[in-house]
Tab-separated table of C-alpha atoms in Angstrom:
chain	number	residue	atom	x	y	z
A	1	MET	CA	50.011	-47.098	182.365
A	2	ARG	CA	46.868	-48.507	180.323
A	3	ARG	CA	47.375	-52.354	180.371
A	4	ALA	CA	47.076	-54.073	177.011
A	5	ALA	CA	43.822	-55.688	176.076
A	6	SER	CA	43.812	-59.693	176.250
A	7	CYS	CA	41.787	-62.250	174.079
A	8	VAL	CA	41.427	-65.930	174.243
A	9	VAL	CA	40.751	-67.290	170.436
A	10	VAL	CA	39.295	-70.584	170.480
A	11	GLY	CA	40.142	-72.654	167.585
A	12	GLY	CA	43.590	-72.725	165.045
A	13	GLY	CA	41.557	-72.908	161.581
A	14	PRO	CA	41.926	-70.010	158.985
A	15	ALA	CA	39.550	-67.797	160.827
A	16	GLY	CA	40.908	-68.334	164.033
A	17	LEU	CA	44.695	-67.390	162.943
A	18	ALA	CA	43.365	-64.502	161.022
A	19	CYS	CA	41.764	-63.047	163.941
A	20	ALA	CA	44.708	-63.948	166.229
A	21	ARG	CA	47.224	-62.665	163.929
A	22	ALA	CA	45.441	-59.329	163.493
A	23	LEU	CA	45.009	-59.097	167.248
A	24	LEU	CA	48.854	-59.756	168.045
A	25	ASP	CA	49.762	-57.154	165.249
A	26	ALA	CA	47.642	-54.741	166.888
A	27	GLY	CA	49.565	-55.316	170.296
A	28	VAL	CA	46.493	-57.256	171.985
A	29	ARG	CA	47.914	-60.214	174.348
A	30	VAL	CA	46.695	-63.116	172.532
A	31	THR	CA	46.007	-66.657	173.650
A	32	LEU	CA	45.047	-69.163	170.975
A	33	VAL	CA	43.905	-72.448	171.942
A	34	GLU	CA	43.525	-75.456	169.601
A	35	ALA	CA	42.186	-78.773	170.359
A	36	SER	CA	44.058	-80.949	167.674
A	37	GLU	CA	48.109	-81.276	167.551
A	38	ARG	CA	48.227	-78.852	164.362
A	39	LEU	CA	47.214	-75.398	163.085
A	40	GLY	CA	45.303	-74.849	159.996
A	41	GLY	CA	42.000	-76.493	160.603
A	42	ARG	CA	40.403	-77.811	157.704
A	43	VAL	CA	43.221	-76.573	155.484
A	44	ALA	CA	45.870	-79.752	155.399
A	45	THR	CA	48.204	-80.528	152.958
A	46	ALA	CA	50.158	-83.836	153.577
A	47	ASP	CA	52.201	-86.596	152.539
A	48	VAL	CA	50.116	-89.603	151.714
A	49	PRO	CA	51.865	-92.928	151.278
A	50	GLY	CA	51.491	-94.032	147.921
A	51	MET	CA	49.676	-90.763	146.710
A	52	GLY	CA	52.479	-87.954	147.244
A	53	ARG	CA	51.595	-84.680	148.596
A	54	CYS	CA	47.900	-84.259	148.810
A	55	GLU	CA	45.302	-81.235	149.729
A	56	LEU	CA	43.231	-83.643	152.386
A	57	GLY	CA	41.236	-80.340	153.140
A	58	ALA	CA	40.635	-76.976	151.103
A	59	ASN	CA	41.644	-77.355	147.477
A	60	TRP	CA	41.318	-74.034	145.700
A	61	LEU	CA	41.375	-70.241	146.376
A	62	HIS	CA	38.144	-69.701	144.863
A	63	GLY	CA	38.431	-66.475	142.908
A	64	THR	CA	41.434	-64.361	142.476
A	65	GLU	CA	39.448	-60.696	142.670
A	66	GLY	CA	38.194	-59.664	146.143
A	67	ASN	CA	39.426	-62.553	147.678
A	68	ALA	CA	41.134	-62.199	150.967
A	69	ALA	CA	42.780	-65.458	150.838
A	70	HIS	CA	44.206	-64.908	147.511
A	71	ALA	CA	45.100	-61.513	148.590
A	72	LEU	CA	47.017	-62.622	151.482
A	73	ALA	CA	48.922	-65.654	149.518
A	74	ALA	CA	49.777	-62.949	147.125
A	75	GLU	CA	51.157	-60.542	149.982
A	76	LEU	CA	53.066	-63.553	151.414
A	77	GLY	CA	54.630	-64.448	147.789
A	78	LEU	CA	52.979	-67.898	147.833
A	79	LEU	CA	51.763	-67.790	144.291
A	80	ASP	CA	55.020	-67.577	142.512
A	81	GLY	CA	54.042	-64.823	140.003
A	82	GLY	CA	50.446	-66.275	139.648
A	83	ALA	CA	49.045	-69.806	139.417
A	84	PRO	CA	46.875	-70.846	136.516
A	85	ALA	CA	43.134	-71.409	137.065
A	86	ASP	CA	42.603	-74.762	137.753
A	87	ALA	CA	38.621	-75.914	137.629
A	88	CYS	CA	37.106	-78.877	139.461
A	89	VAL	CA	36.104	-80.594	136.448
A	90	ASN	CA	37.435	-79.748	132.920
A	91	ASP	CA	34.490	-80.589	130.641
A	92	ASP	CA	36.415	-79.909	127.666
A	93	GLU	CA	39.058	-83.139	128.453
A	94	SER	CA	36.504	-85.025	130.745
A	95	LEU	CA	36.196	-88.739	129.627
A	96	TRP	CA	32.510	-89.542	130.091
A	97	LEU	CA	31.691	-93.590	131.055
A	98	ARG	CA	28.646	-95.604	131.765
A	99	ALA	CA	28.582	-98.273	133.895
A	100	ASP	CA	27.144	-100.539	131.477
A	101	GLY	CA	29.779	-99.673	128.687
A	102	ALA	CA	27.275	-98.229	126.570
A	103	PRO	CA	28.650	-95.077	124.657
A	104	VAL	CA	28.061	-91.619	126.100
A	105	ASP	CA	27.056	-88.842	123.662
A	106	VAL	CA	29.331	-86.090	124.709
A	107	ALA	CA	26.958	-83.224	123.278
A	108	ALA	CA	24.158	-84.668	125.698
A	109	ALA	CA	26.658	-84.703	128.287
A	110	ARG	CA	27.473	-81.221	127.820
A	111	ALA	CA	23.853	-80.406	127.072
A	112	VAL	CA	23.007	-81.757	130.678
A	113	ASP	CA	25.920	-79.669	132.277
A	114	ALA	CA	24.697	-76.770	130.494
A	115	VAL	CA	21.236	-76.962	132.123
A	116	PHE	CA	22.843	-77.524	135.598
A	117	TRP	CA	25.423	-74.772	135.390
A	118	GLY	CA	22.543	-72.353	134.079
A	119	ALA	CA	20.091	-72.990	136.772
A	120	TYR	CA	22.922	-73.327	139.634
A	121	GLU	CA	24.181	-69.773	138.537
A	122	ALA	CA	20.519	-68.650	138.326
A	123	LEU	CA	19.686	-69.595	141.986
A	124	GLY	CA	17.311	-67.113	143.888
A	125	GLU	CA	16.808	-64.893	140.736
A	126	GLY	CA	13.263	-63.722	140.696
A	127	ASP	CA	12.239	-66.157	143.431
A	128	ASP	CA	10.087	-63.936	145.480
A	129	GLY	CA	6.503	-65.176	145.025
A	130	ALA	CA	4.572	-67.646	146.808
A	131	ASP	CA	5.470	-70.363	144.884
A	132	ALA	CA	9.427	-69.720	145.147
A	133	PRO	CA	11.633	-73.072	145.630
A	134	ALA	CA	12.658	-73.371	149.174
A	135	THR	CA	15.529	-75.473	148.423
A	136	VAL	CA	18.427	-75.401	145.888
A	137	GLY	CA	17.212	-79.037	144.892
A	138	GLU	CA	13.585	-77.842	144.189
A	139	ALA	CA	15.214	-74.812	142.104
A	140	LEU	CA	17.463	-77.073	139.978
A	141	GLU	CA	14.625	-79.864	139.550
A	142	ARG	CA	12.177	-77.039	138.313
A	143	ALA	CA	14.794	-76.177	135.746
A	144	TRP	CA	15.440	-79.615	134.660
A	145	ARG	CA	11.957	-80.322	134.165
A	146	GLU	CA	11.538	-77.153	131.943
A	147	ALA	CA	14.584	-78.095	129.622
A	148	LEU	CA	14.072	-81.725	129.619
A	149	PRO	CA	11.922	-81.768	126.569
A	150	SER	CA	14.368	-79.443	124.585
A	151	VAL	CA	17.331	-81.640	125.564
A	152	ARG	CA	15.642	-84.483	124.248
A	153	VAL	CA	14.960	-82.856	120.744
A	154	ALA	CA	18.293	-81.484	120.662
A	155	THR	CA	20.506	-84.431	121.632
A	156	GLY	CA	18.352	-87.596	120.901
A	157	ALA	CA	19.995	-89.068	123.649
A	158	ASP	CA	18.169	-92.213	125.619
A	159	GLU	CA	15.920	-91.614	128.590
A	160	PRO	CA	18.720	-93.891	130.976
A	161	LEU	CA	21.656	-91.390	129.658
A	162	LEU	CA	20.037	-88.395	130.577
A	163	ARG	CA	18.784	-89.395	134.023
A	164	ALA	CA	22.350	-90.858	134.803
A	165	LEU	CA	23.892	-87.374	133.401
A	166	TRP	CA	21.511	-85.164	135.597
A	167	ARG	CA	22.231	-87.221	138.758
A	168	SER	CA	25.977	-86.974	138.370
A	169	ALA	CA	25.180	-83.222	137.883
A	170	LEU	CA	23.469	-83.195	141.195
A	171	ALA	CA	26.220	-85.179	142.919
A	172	LEU	CA	28.823	-82.355	141.595
A	173	GLY	CA	26.272	-79.813	143.214
A	174	CYS	CA	26.359	-81.755	146.468
A	175	ALA	CA	30.159	-81.705	146.402
A	176	ILE	CA	30.199	-77.955	145.881
A	177	ASP	CA	27.927	-77.078	148.416
A	178	GLY	CA	28.726	-79.739	150.988
A	179	CYS	CA	25.543	-81.152	151.252
A	180	ASP	CA	24.302	-84.818	151.166
A	181	ASP	CA	21.210	-83.864	149.196
A	182	LEU	CA	20.238	-80.499	147.519
A	183	SER	CA	16.602	-81.091	148.594
A	184	ARG	CA	17.765	-80.342	151.999
A	185	GLU	CA	19.683	-77.145	151.162
A	186	GLY	CA	17.607	-74.055	151.813
A	187	ILE	CA	17.523	-71.620	149.053
A	188	VAL	CA	19.357	-69.033	151.161
A	189	ALA	CA	22.212	-70.575	149.883
A	190	SER	CA	21.887	-68.561	146.572
A	191	SER	CA	23.323	-65.475	148.502
A	192	TYR	CA	26.991	-67.122	147.830
A	193	ASP	CA	28.806	-64.685	146.145
A	194	GLU	CA	30.826	-65.989	143.550
A	195	LEU	CA	34.336	-64.120	143.025
A	196	PRO	CA	35.653	-63.809	139.622
A	197	GLY	CA	39.079	-65.412	138.441
A	198	GLY	CA	38.541	-68.961	138.573
A	199	ASP	CA	39.847	-71.637	140.897
A	200	VAL	CA	43.633	-71.389	141.820
A	201	ARG	CA	45.681	-73.787	143.746
A	202	VAL	CA	48.391	-72.485	146.029
A	203	PRO	CA	51.681	-74.019	144.732
A	204	GLY	CA	53.534	-76.298	146.963
A	205	GLY	CA	50.261	-76.806	148.822
A	206	PHE	CA	47.591	-75.016	150.857
A	207	SER	CA	49.082	-75.407	154.182
A	208	ARG	CA	51.678	-72.894	152.954
A	209	LEU	CA	48.942	-70.324	153.632
A	210	THR	CA	48.070	-71.139	157.220
A	211	ASP	CA	51.612	-72.194	158.042
A	212	ALA	CA	52.692	-68.529	157.020
A	213	LEU	CA	49.453	-67.048	158.854
A	214	SER	CA	50.503	-68.909	161.815
A	215	ALA	CA	54.167	-68.331	162.066
A	216	PRO	CA	54.163	-65.152	164.144
A	217	LEU	CA	51.650	-66.846	166.637
A	218	ARG	CA	54.133	-69.548	167.040
A	219	ALA	CA	56.950	-67.436	167.447
A	220	ALA	CA	55.498	-65.414	170.030
A	221	GLY	CA	54.286	-68.350	171.880
A	222	CYS	CA	50.798	-67.588	171.696
A	223	ALA	CA	49.499	-71.052	169.930
A	224	HIS	CA	48.675	-73.919	172.596
A	225	LEU	CA	47.792	-77.266	170.945
A	226	GLY	CA	46.134	-80.018	172.355
A	227	ARG	CA	43.917	-77.588	174.341
A	228	GLU	CA	40.030	-78.666	173.956
A	229	ALA	CA	38.167	-75.753	174.932
A	230	VAL	CA	34.861	-77.492	176.911
A	231	ALA	CA	33.318	-74.223	178.529
A	232	VAL	CA	33.351	-70.690	178.140
A	233	HIS	CA	32.342	-68.354	181.234
A	234	TRP	CA	31.667	-64.994	179.925
A	235	ALA	CA	30.205	-63.551	183.021
A	236	ASN	CA	31.042	-63.780	186.898
A	237	ALA	CA	33.440	-66.659	186.326
A	238	PRO	CA	34.468	-68.164	189.135
A	239	GLY	CA	37.889	-67.894	190.069
A	240	ALA	CA	38.575	-65.188	187.459
A	241	PRO	CA	39.361	-61.679	187.439
A	242	THR	CA	36.504	-59.450	187.629
A	243	GLY	CA	35.032	-58.799	184.543
A	244	ALA	CA	37.232	-61.435	182.821
A	245	VAL	CA	36.149	-64.097	180.473
A	246	ARG	CA	37.477	-67.651	181.051
A	247	VAL	CA	37.739	-70.466	178.760
A	248	HIS	CA	38.031	-73.930	180.366
A	249	CYS	CA	40.041	-76.706	178.514
A	250	ALA	CA	39.746	-80.700	178.933
A	251	SER	CA	43.139	-80.485	180.147
A	252	GLY	CA	42.212	-78.758	183.245
A	253	GLU	CA	43.646	-75.508	182.430
A	254	ALA	CA	41.877	-72.227	182.171
A	255	PHE	CA	42.612	-68.970	180.411
A	256	ASP	CA	41.451	-65.492	181.229
A	257	ALA	CA	41.206	-62.525	179.065
A	258	ASP	CA	38.895	-59.591	178.598
A	259	ALA	CA	37.014	-61.356	175.566
A	260	ALA	CA	37.163	-64.344	173.732
A	261	VAL	CA	36.732	-65.199	170.074
A	262	VAL	CA	34.809	-68.560	169.380
A	263	ALA	CA	36.282	-69.851	165.886
A	264	LEU	CA	34.985	-73.327	165.908
A	265	PRO	CA	33.082	-75.865	163.347
A	266	LEU	CA	29.228	-76.088	163.840
A	267	PRO	CA	29.403	-79.447	165.817
A	268	VAL	CA	32.129	-78.636	168.108
A	269	LEU	CA	30.453	-75.144	168.780
A	270	ALA	CA	27.369	-77.307	169.776
A	271	ARG	CA	29.362	-79.084	172.415
A	272	LEU	CA	30.981	-76.144	173.591
A	273	ALA	CA	29.366	-75.181	177.210
A	274	PHE	CA	28.846	-71.366	177.535
A	275	SER	CA	27.716	-69.629	181.119
A	276	PRO	CA	25.424	-67.973	180.756
A	277	PRO	CA	23.751	-69.924	178.101
A	278	LEU	CA	23.779	-68.865	174.487
A	279	PRO	CA	20.550	-66.781	173.908
A	280	PRO	CA	17.648	-68.437	171.621
A	281	ARG	CA	18.162	-66.200	168.800
A	282	LYS	CA	21.994	-67.570	168.411
A	283	LEU	CA	20.748	-71.357	168.695
A	284	ARG	CA	18.015	-71.158	166.168
A	285	ALA	CA	20.777	-69.797	163.941
A	286	ALA	CA	23.246	-72.589	164.596
A	287	ALA	CA	20.230	-75.113	164.210
A	288	ALA	CA	19.407	-73.618	160.731
A	289	LEU	CA	22.966	-74.563	159.293
A	290	GLU	CA	24.836	-77.943	158.971
A	291	LEU	CA	28.345	-79.021	158.476
A	292	GLY	CA	28.361	-81.344	155.606
A	293	ALA	CA	30.181	-84.626	155.452
A	294	VAL	CA	32.523	-84.322	152.613
A	295	GLU	CA	35.175	-86.822	151.988
A	296	LYS	CA	38.113	-87.137	149.400
A	297	VAL	CA	38.814	-90.614	148.156
A	298	PHE	CA	42.531	-90.583	146.670
A	299	ALA	CA	43.231	-93.445	144.172
A	300	ARG	CA	46.414	-94.464	142.583
A	301	LEU	CA	45.923	-96.291	139.056
A	302	ARG	CA	48.456	-98.115	136.892
A	303	PRO	CA	47.735	-99.621	133.388
A	304	ARG	CA	46.765	-102.898	133.535
A	305	SER	CA	50.095	-104.105	131.425
A	306	ALA	CA	52.051	-102.805	134.419
A	307	ALA	CA	50.217	-105.486	136.472
A	308	ALA	CA	50.536	-108.143	134.056
A	309	ASP	CA	54.322	-107.511	134.206
A	310	GLY	CA	54.536	-107.640	137.936
A	311	ALA	CA	54.874	-103.799	138.694
A	312	SER	CA	54.907	-102.902	142.100
A	313	GLY	CA	51.412	-102.612	143.577
A	314	ASP	CA	52.932	-101.615	146.977
A	315	ALA	CA	51.016	-98.699	148.166
A	316	ARG	CA	53.981	-97.702	150.163
A	317	GLY	CA	55.856	-97.117	147.131
A	318	ASP	CA	56.752	-93.769	145.276
A	319	ALA	CA	53.476	-92.175	143.791
A	320	ARG	CA	55.546	-92.039	140.462
A	321	GLY	CA	56.964	-95.349	140.708
A	322	ASP	CA	54.879	-97.202	138.094
A	323	ALA	CA	54.005	-96.248	134.928
A	324	VAL	CA	51.084	-93.790	134.231
A	325	PRO	CA	48.012	-95.177	132.598
A	326	ALA	CA	48.488	-94.166	128.843
A	327	GLY	CA	45.922	-91.477	127.748
A	328	LEU	CA	43.832	-91.334	130.869
A	329	PRO	CA	42.667	-87.595	130.958
A	330	PRO	CA	42.716	-85.313	133.736
A	331	SER	CA	38.983	-85.552	134.570
A	332	VAL	CA	36.977	-89.005	134.170
A	333	ARG	CA	33.091	-88.723	134.738
A	334	LEU	CA	31.489	-91.836	135.875
A	335	LEU	CA	27.629	-92.300	134.857
A	336	TRP	CA	25.429	-94.871	137.011
A	337	PRO	CA	22.048	-96.083	136.093
A	338	CYS	CA	19.267	-94.875	137.831
A	339	ALA	CA	15.543	-95.281	138.273
A	340	GLU	CA	13.422	-92.394	136.865
A	341	GLY	CA	12.833	-90.105	139.875
A	342	GLU	CA	16.061	-91.256	141.572
A	343	GLN	CA	18.444	-88.319	142.520
A	344	THR	CA	20.979	-90.290	145.007
A	345	ALA	CA	22.644	-93.560	144.630
A	346	PRO	CA	22.708	-96.311	147.337
A	347	THR	CA	25.653	-95.500	149.805
A	348	THR	CA	25.513	-97.891	152.470
A	349	GLY	CA	28.522	-99.792	153.647
A	350	ALA	CA	30.674	-101.010	150.933
A	351	GLN	CA	28.139	-99.302	148.293
A	352	TRP	CA	29.984	-96.070	148.571
A	353	PRO	CA	31.604	-96.427	145.313
A	354	ARG	CA	28.422	-96.097	143.624
A	355	ALA	CA	28.172	-92.275	145.131
A	356	LEU	CA	31.462	-91.381	142.982
A	357	PHE	CA	30.595	-89.029	140.346
A	358	GLY	CA	34.035	-88.765	138.867
A	359	LEU	CA	37.755	-89.227	139.297
A	360	ASP	CA	39.929	-86.188	138.789
A	361	ALA	CA	43.690	-85.800	138.556
A	362	ALA	CA	44.695	-85.168	142.163
A	363	ARG	CA	47.254	-82.342	141.380
A	364	GLY	CA	45.462	-80.696	138.587
A	365	GLY	CA	47.350	-81.213	135.272
A	366	ALA	CA	49.906	-83.411	136.848
A	367	HIS	CA	49.628	-87.054	135.299
A	368	ASP	CA	51.172	-88.927	137.818
A	369	GLY	CA	48.523	-91.617	138.555
A	370	VAL	CA	47.065	-90.351	141.452
A	371	TYR	CA	43.332	-89.001	141.234
A	372	VAL	CA	40.775	-87.841	143.653
A	373	GLY	CA	37.242	-88.209	144.143
A	374	TRP	CA	34.459	-86.441	146.166
A	375	LEU	CA	31.768	-88.085	148.379
A	376	THR	CA	29.203	-86.502	150.221
A	377	GLY	CA	26.637	-87.342	153.042
A	378	ALA	CA	26.045	-91.147	153.642
A	379	ALA	CA	29.134	-91.991	151.196
A	380	ALA	CA	31.388	-89.966	152.929
A	381	ARG	CA	30.747	-91.173	156.501
A	382	ALA	CA	30.615	-94.738	154.790
A	383	VAL	CA	34.830	-94.083	154.382
A	384	SER	CA	35.588	-91.415	156.621
A	385	GLY	CA	38.608	-92.424	159.043
A	386	ARG	CA	38.495	-96.111	157.654
A	387	PRO	CA	41.863	-98.109	156.676
A	388	SER	CA	43.059	-97.889	153.283
A	389	ALA	CA	43.268	-101.939	152.754
A	390	GLU	CA	39.652	-101.686	153.197
A	391	LEU	CA	38.666	-98.866	151.017
A	392	THR	CA	40.955	-100.362	148.229
A	393	ALA	CA	38.950	-103.812	148.200
A	394	GLU	CA	35.892	-101.949	148.174
A	395	LEU	CA	36.692	-99.450	145.522
A	396	ARG	CA	38.307	-102.206	143.283
A	397	ALA	CA	35.297	-103.975	143.564
A	398	GLY	CA	32.409	-101.118	143.126
A	399	LEU	CA	34.129	-99.310	139.994
A	400	SER	CA	34.887	-103.125	138.470
A	401	ALA	CA	32.627	-101.888	135.257
A	402	PHE	CA	34.921	-98.696	134.567
A	403	TRP	CA	38.323	-100.424	135.223
A	404	PRO	CA	38.188	-102.219	131.725
A	405	GLN	CA	37.154	-98.843	129.975
A	406	LEU	CA	40.027	-97.381	131.459
A	407	SER	CA	42.497	-99.930	130.520
A	408	CYS	CA	43.981	-99.534	134.321
A	409	GLU	CA	43.504	-100.759	137.627
A	410	LEU	CA	43.623	-99.617	141.261
A	411	VAL	CA	46.804	-99.891	143.006
A	412	SER	CA	45.698	-98.386	146.391
A	413	CYS	CA	42.914	-96.013	147.812
A	414	VAL	CA	43.006	-93.628	150.850
A	415	ALA	CA	40.125	-91.544	152.180
A	416	THR	CA	40.310	-88.180	154.408
A	417	ALA	CA	38.779	-88.275	157.807
A	418	TRP	CA	37.018	-85.085	158.537
A	419	ALA	CA	33.600	-86.342	159.308
A	420	ALA	CA	35.004	-88.945	161.750
A	421	ASN	CA	37.446	-86.526	163.544
A	422	ARG	CA	35.658	-85.310	166.628
A	423	HIS	CA	37.484	-81.970	166.141
A	424	TYR	CA	35.512	-80.924	163.154
A	425	GLY	CA	32.625	-83.491	162.580
A	426	GLY	CA	32.346	-82.545	158.855
A	427	SER	CA	34.083	-80.327	155.915
A	428	TYR	CA	31.937	-77.086	155.342
A	429	SER	CA	28.746	-75.680	156.118
A	430	PHE	CA	25.513	-74.921	154.370
A	431	PRO	CA	21.965	-73.424	154.969
A	432	LEU	CA	19.196	-75.970	155.587
A	433	ARG	CA	15.584	-75.567	154.413
A	434	GLY	CA	13.978	-72.703	155.990
A	435	ALA	CA	17.209	-71.019	156.998
A	436	PRO	CA	16.412	-67.115	157.108
A	437	ALA	CA	18.225	-64.616	155.106
A	438	ASP	CA	20.295	-63.401	158.035
A	439	VAL	CA	21.092	-66.689	159.466
A	440	ALA	CA	25.074	-66.179	159.270
A	441	ASP	CA	24.769	-62.864	160.721
A	442	VAL	CA	22.688	-64.029	163.686
A	443	LEU	CA	25.204	-66.351	164.337
A	444	ALA	CA	28.328	-64.069	164.164
A	445	GLU	CA	26.658	-61.861	166.752
A	446	PRO	CA	28.549	-61.449	169.740
A	447	LEU	CA	27.537	-61.997	173.291
A	448	VAL	CA	27.646	-58.554	175.120
A	449	ARG	CA	27.925	-56.903	178.249
A	450	ARG	CA	25.831	-53.463	178.654
A	451	ASP	CA	27.449	-50.533	180.077
A	452	GLY	CA	26.280	-49.992	183.372
A	453	GLY	CA	25.043	-53.581	183.986
A	454	GLY	CA	26.847	-56.467	185.694
A	455	ASP	CA	28.063	-59.696	183.878
A	456	GLY	CA	25.359	-62.008	182.852
A	457	GLY	CA	22.578	-60.150	183.913
A	458	GLU	CA	19.108	-60.563	182.564
A	459	GLY	CA	18.850	-60.064	178.827
A	460	GLU	CA	22.502	-60.259	178.616
A	461	GLY	CA	24.043	-62.010	175.250
A	462	GLU	CA	21.319	-60.562	172.766
A	463	GLY	CA	23.775	-58.279	171.272
A	464	GLY	CA	23.397	-57.596	167.511
A	465	ARG	CA	25.444	-56.793	164.812
A	466	GLU	CA	25.762	-53.336	165.873
A	467	CYS	CA	26.936	-53.772	169.614
A	468	GLY	CA	26.174	-49.759	170.387
A	469	ASP	CA	27.261	-49.184	173.638
A	470	ALA	CA	28.002	-52.585	174.651
A	471	GLU	CA	31.291	-54.348	175.468
A	472	PRO	CA	31.330	-57.636	173.681
A	473	ARG	CA	32.643	-60.597	175.708
A	474	VAL	CA	32.474	-63.521	173.083
A	475	LEU	CA	32.878	-63.146	169.482
A	476	PHE	CA	32.334	-65.713	166.884
A	477	CYS	CA	34.097	-66.179	163.636
A	478	GLY	CA	34.346	-69.067	160.833
A	479	GLU	CA	33.299	-69.914	157.732
A	480	ALA	CA	29.695	-70.605	158.662
A	481	THR	CA	29.275	-66.825	159.758
A	482	SER	CA	29.953	-65.758	156.465
A	483	ALA	CA	27.064	-64.374	154.671
A	484	ARG	CA	28.362	-64.186	151.269
A	485	HIS	CA	31.239	-66.715	151.362
A	486	PHE	CA	30.309	-69.507	153.612
A	487	GLY	CA	32.223	-72.615	153.087
A	488	THR	CA	35.319	-71.081	151.958
A	489	VAL	CA	38.666	-70.460	153.380
A	490	HIS	CA	38.323	-66.689	152.102
A	491	GLY	CA	35.044	-66.578	153.864
A	492	ALA	CA	36.943	-68.091	156.890
A	493	ILE	CA	39.536	-65.349	156.849
A	494	GLU	CA	37.278	-62.613	156.207
A	495	SER	CA	35.079	-63.558	159.397
A	496	GLY	CA	38.346	-63.782	161.339
A	497	THR	CA	39.414	-60.239	160.153
A	498	ARG	CA	36.102	-58.716	160.975
A	499	GLU	CA	35.902	-60.003	164.566
A	500	ALA	CA	39.370	-58.724	165.295
A	501	VAL	CA	38.354	-55.382	163.936
A	502	ARG	CA	35.258	-55.595	166.466
A	503	PHE	CA	37.281	-56.217	169.113
A	504	LEU	CA	39.710	-53.534	168.643
A	505	GLY	CA	36.961	-51.025	167.645
A	506	ILE	CA	34.209	-51.550	170.181
A	507	LEU	CA	36.368	-53.436	173.294
A	508	GLY	CA	39.060	-50.756	173.323
A	509	GLU	CA	36.653	-47.925	173.700
A	510	HIS	CA	35.480	-49.267	176.842
A	511	ARG	CA	38.729	-50.432	178.627
A	512	HIS	CA	39.518	-48.700	181.609
A	513	GLU	CA	42.821	-47.867	183.165
C-alpha cells in the first residue's frame, strides 16, 4: 500500500495555516511547528487592559471581491451576513488639528489628500523611461511638485499648512505600505493589486478567522507550539530516513517528512539555517525585501470634565467606564510644523508622538473612547514592547498641544510589540529600492531535487517557479512571496494554498511505493 505523503510546515501564521489545512484535507500527514505559544501569526485579536478587545495585528480584509481571506471568512460564516466597509481614515468625518492651534482649511486638506491618493493610485503608470522614478517616494514627490502651484492658487492655504498636510499624507502612506520612508520603497510596489469592495472588519475580531482555519489542525494534533525551527536539512540529513527533509528545533526535537514548507517572516527566515545553503538567487531576493516596523498605539481618552470630577483614570478599568469625549469624531488628523523639504519627523526616544499622523476610533464607528494611532520605522521601534506607564507619560506630553483642542485627556496608552518580538521582527513586507519585478516570485521558488540526482548535489536548489521533472524539497510561502498581494492576510493565505497545490501536484507524482 502506498504510504501517505508527509510535510512539515514551519510557521503558524495565516500562510502556514492555510497550507497545512489544505494538505491535511488532502490526506497528507502534516506536522506544523510554531515558535510561539499561539497560532495566528501577525493576526492577533486580544483583550487589552483598559482598552477592551483590540486588533493588535491585521485590521481589515482589504477588498471583498477576489479576496481569499474574505471568501474564507464568508465560507466559515464569520461575516454575519456581510460587514460594512470601514476605511482606515474617513476624510468626510475627520477633524484636522494643527499643533500650533491655528485653524485648518478643510478644503486645503482635501486638496492635498486628493493629490496624494491620485498619485498613489497611479504608481507605475507610464513610468518605463530612463527617468522613471526608482521609489514610491520619488513618484509621489514628483506629483506633489507638479500639483503644488495649482493647490496654492485653488486653496490660498499658507505654506506651513501645505507642508504639514503633505507630510501627514506621506506618513499615512508609510503606514499603509509598512515602510519607514517611502523614498526607500522600490517602485515595484506599484505591482500591488487593489481589490474592490473596500476594507472590511471581521466581526468579533480577525483572530476568529485564523482560529477557524487552525481548528482541524489542533483537533488532529498536528500543531506543535513552542517549537522554534533553527535549521532545515533538505539533502542527506544526518540521522534522517533516506530522502527525507529534517527540521531541527531549538528544543532539540527534529521532525522528518517528504518535504517542508517554510512560512516565516523575513527576519526569522534570515536566521534559519539551511543545509545545503540557500542559492544566491534566493538570498538576493530576500535582501531586496524588508519587513517594516509598524506598531499600533492604543489610547484611551476621557473628557477633561471627567478628570476634574475625579473620574477613574485607572487603566485597569473597563474601556467603557468613563464618559466618552463629547463630539469627538471617529478620526483625528494631527498636523505638525515642518521645515521646507522635511518629510519625516524626529522620532528618537520620547519624541515618537510627533510621528503620529492621526488617531482613529479603534473599533470603527464605536465611540467608546479608545483610539489607535499608527507608527512606522524608528518611531515604531521606539514604542515596541515598552511598558504602558512609560508610553502613557510620553504620549501625554508629546500631544500636549492637541489635548486642549480635543477637550479631552489621555487615561492610558498601550503599544503593540511586533518589532520587539523575535518571532516576527516587524509587521509586513515591502520591496526596497532596486528590487526586481520578480522579487516575490524568486523568493517563492522551491528548493528541488532533480530526478536521477542525489540529494544536495551541485546545482541543487536552483529550481524555479516551474519545477519540471524536479521534486520540491523545501517550499516557501508567506505574504512576502505574494507578487500582487504582499503585506496582506489574503496574500498570505493565497501563498499557503499555492504551495499546498504545488506539493500535491508535483511531489505526489514523484512518490514511490
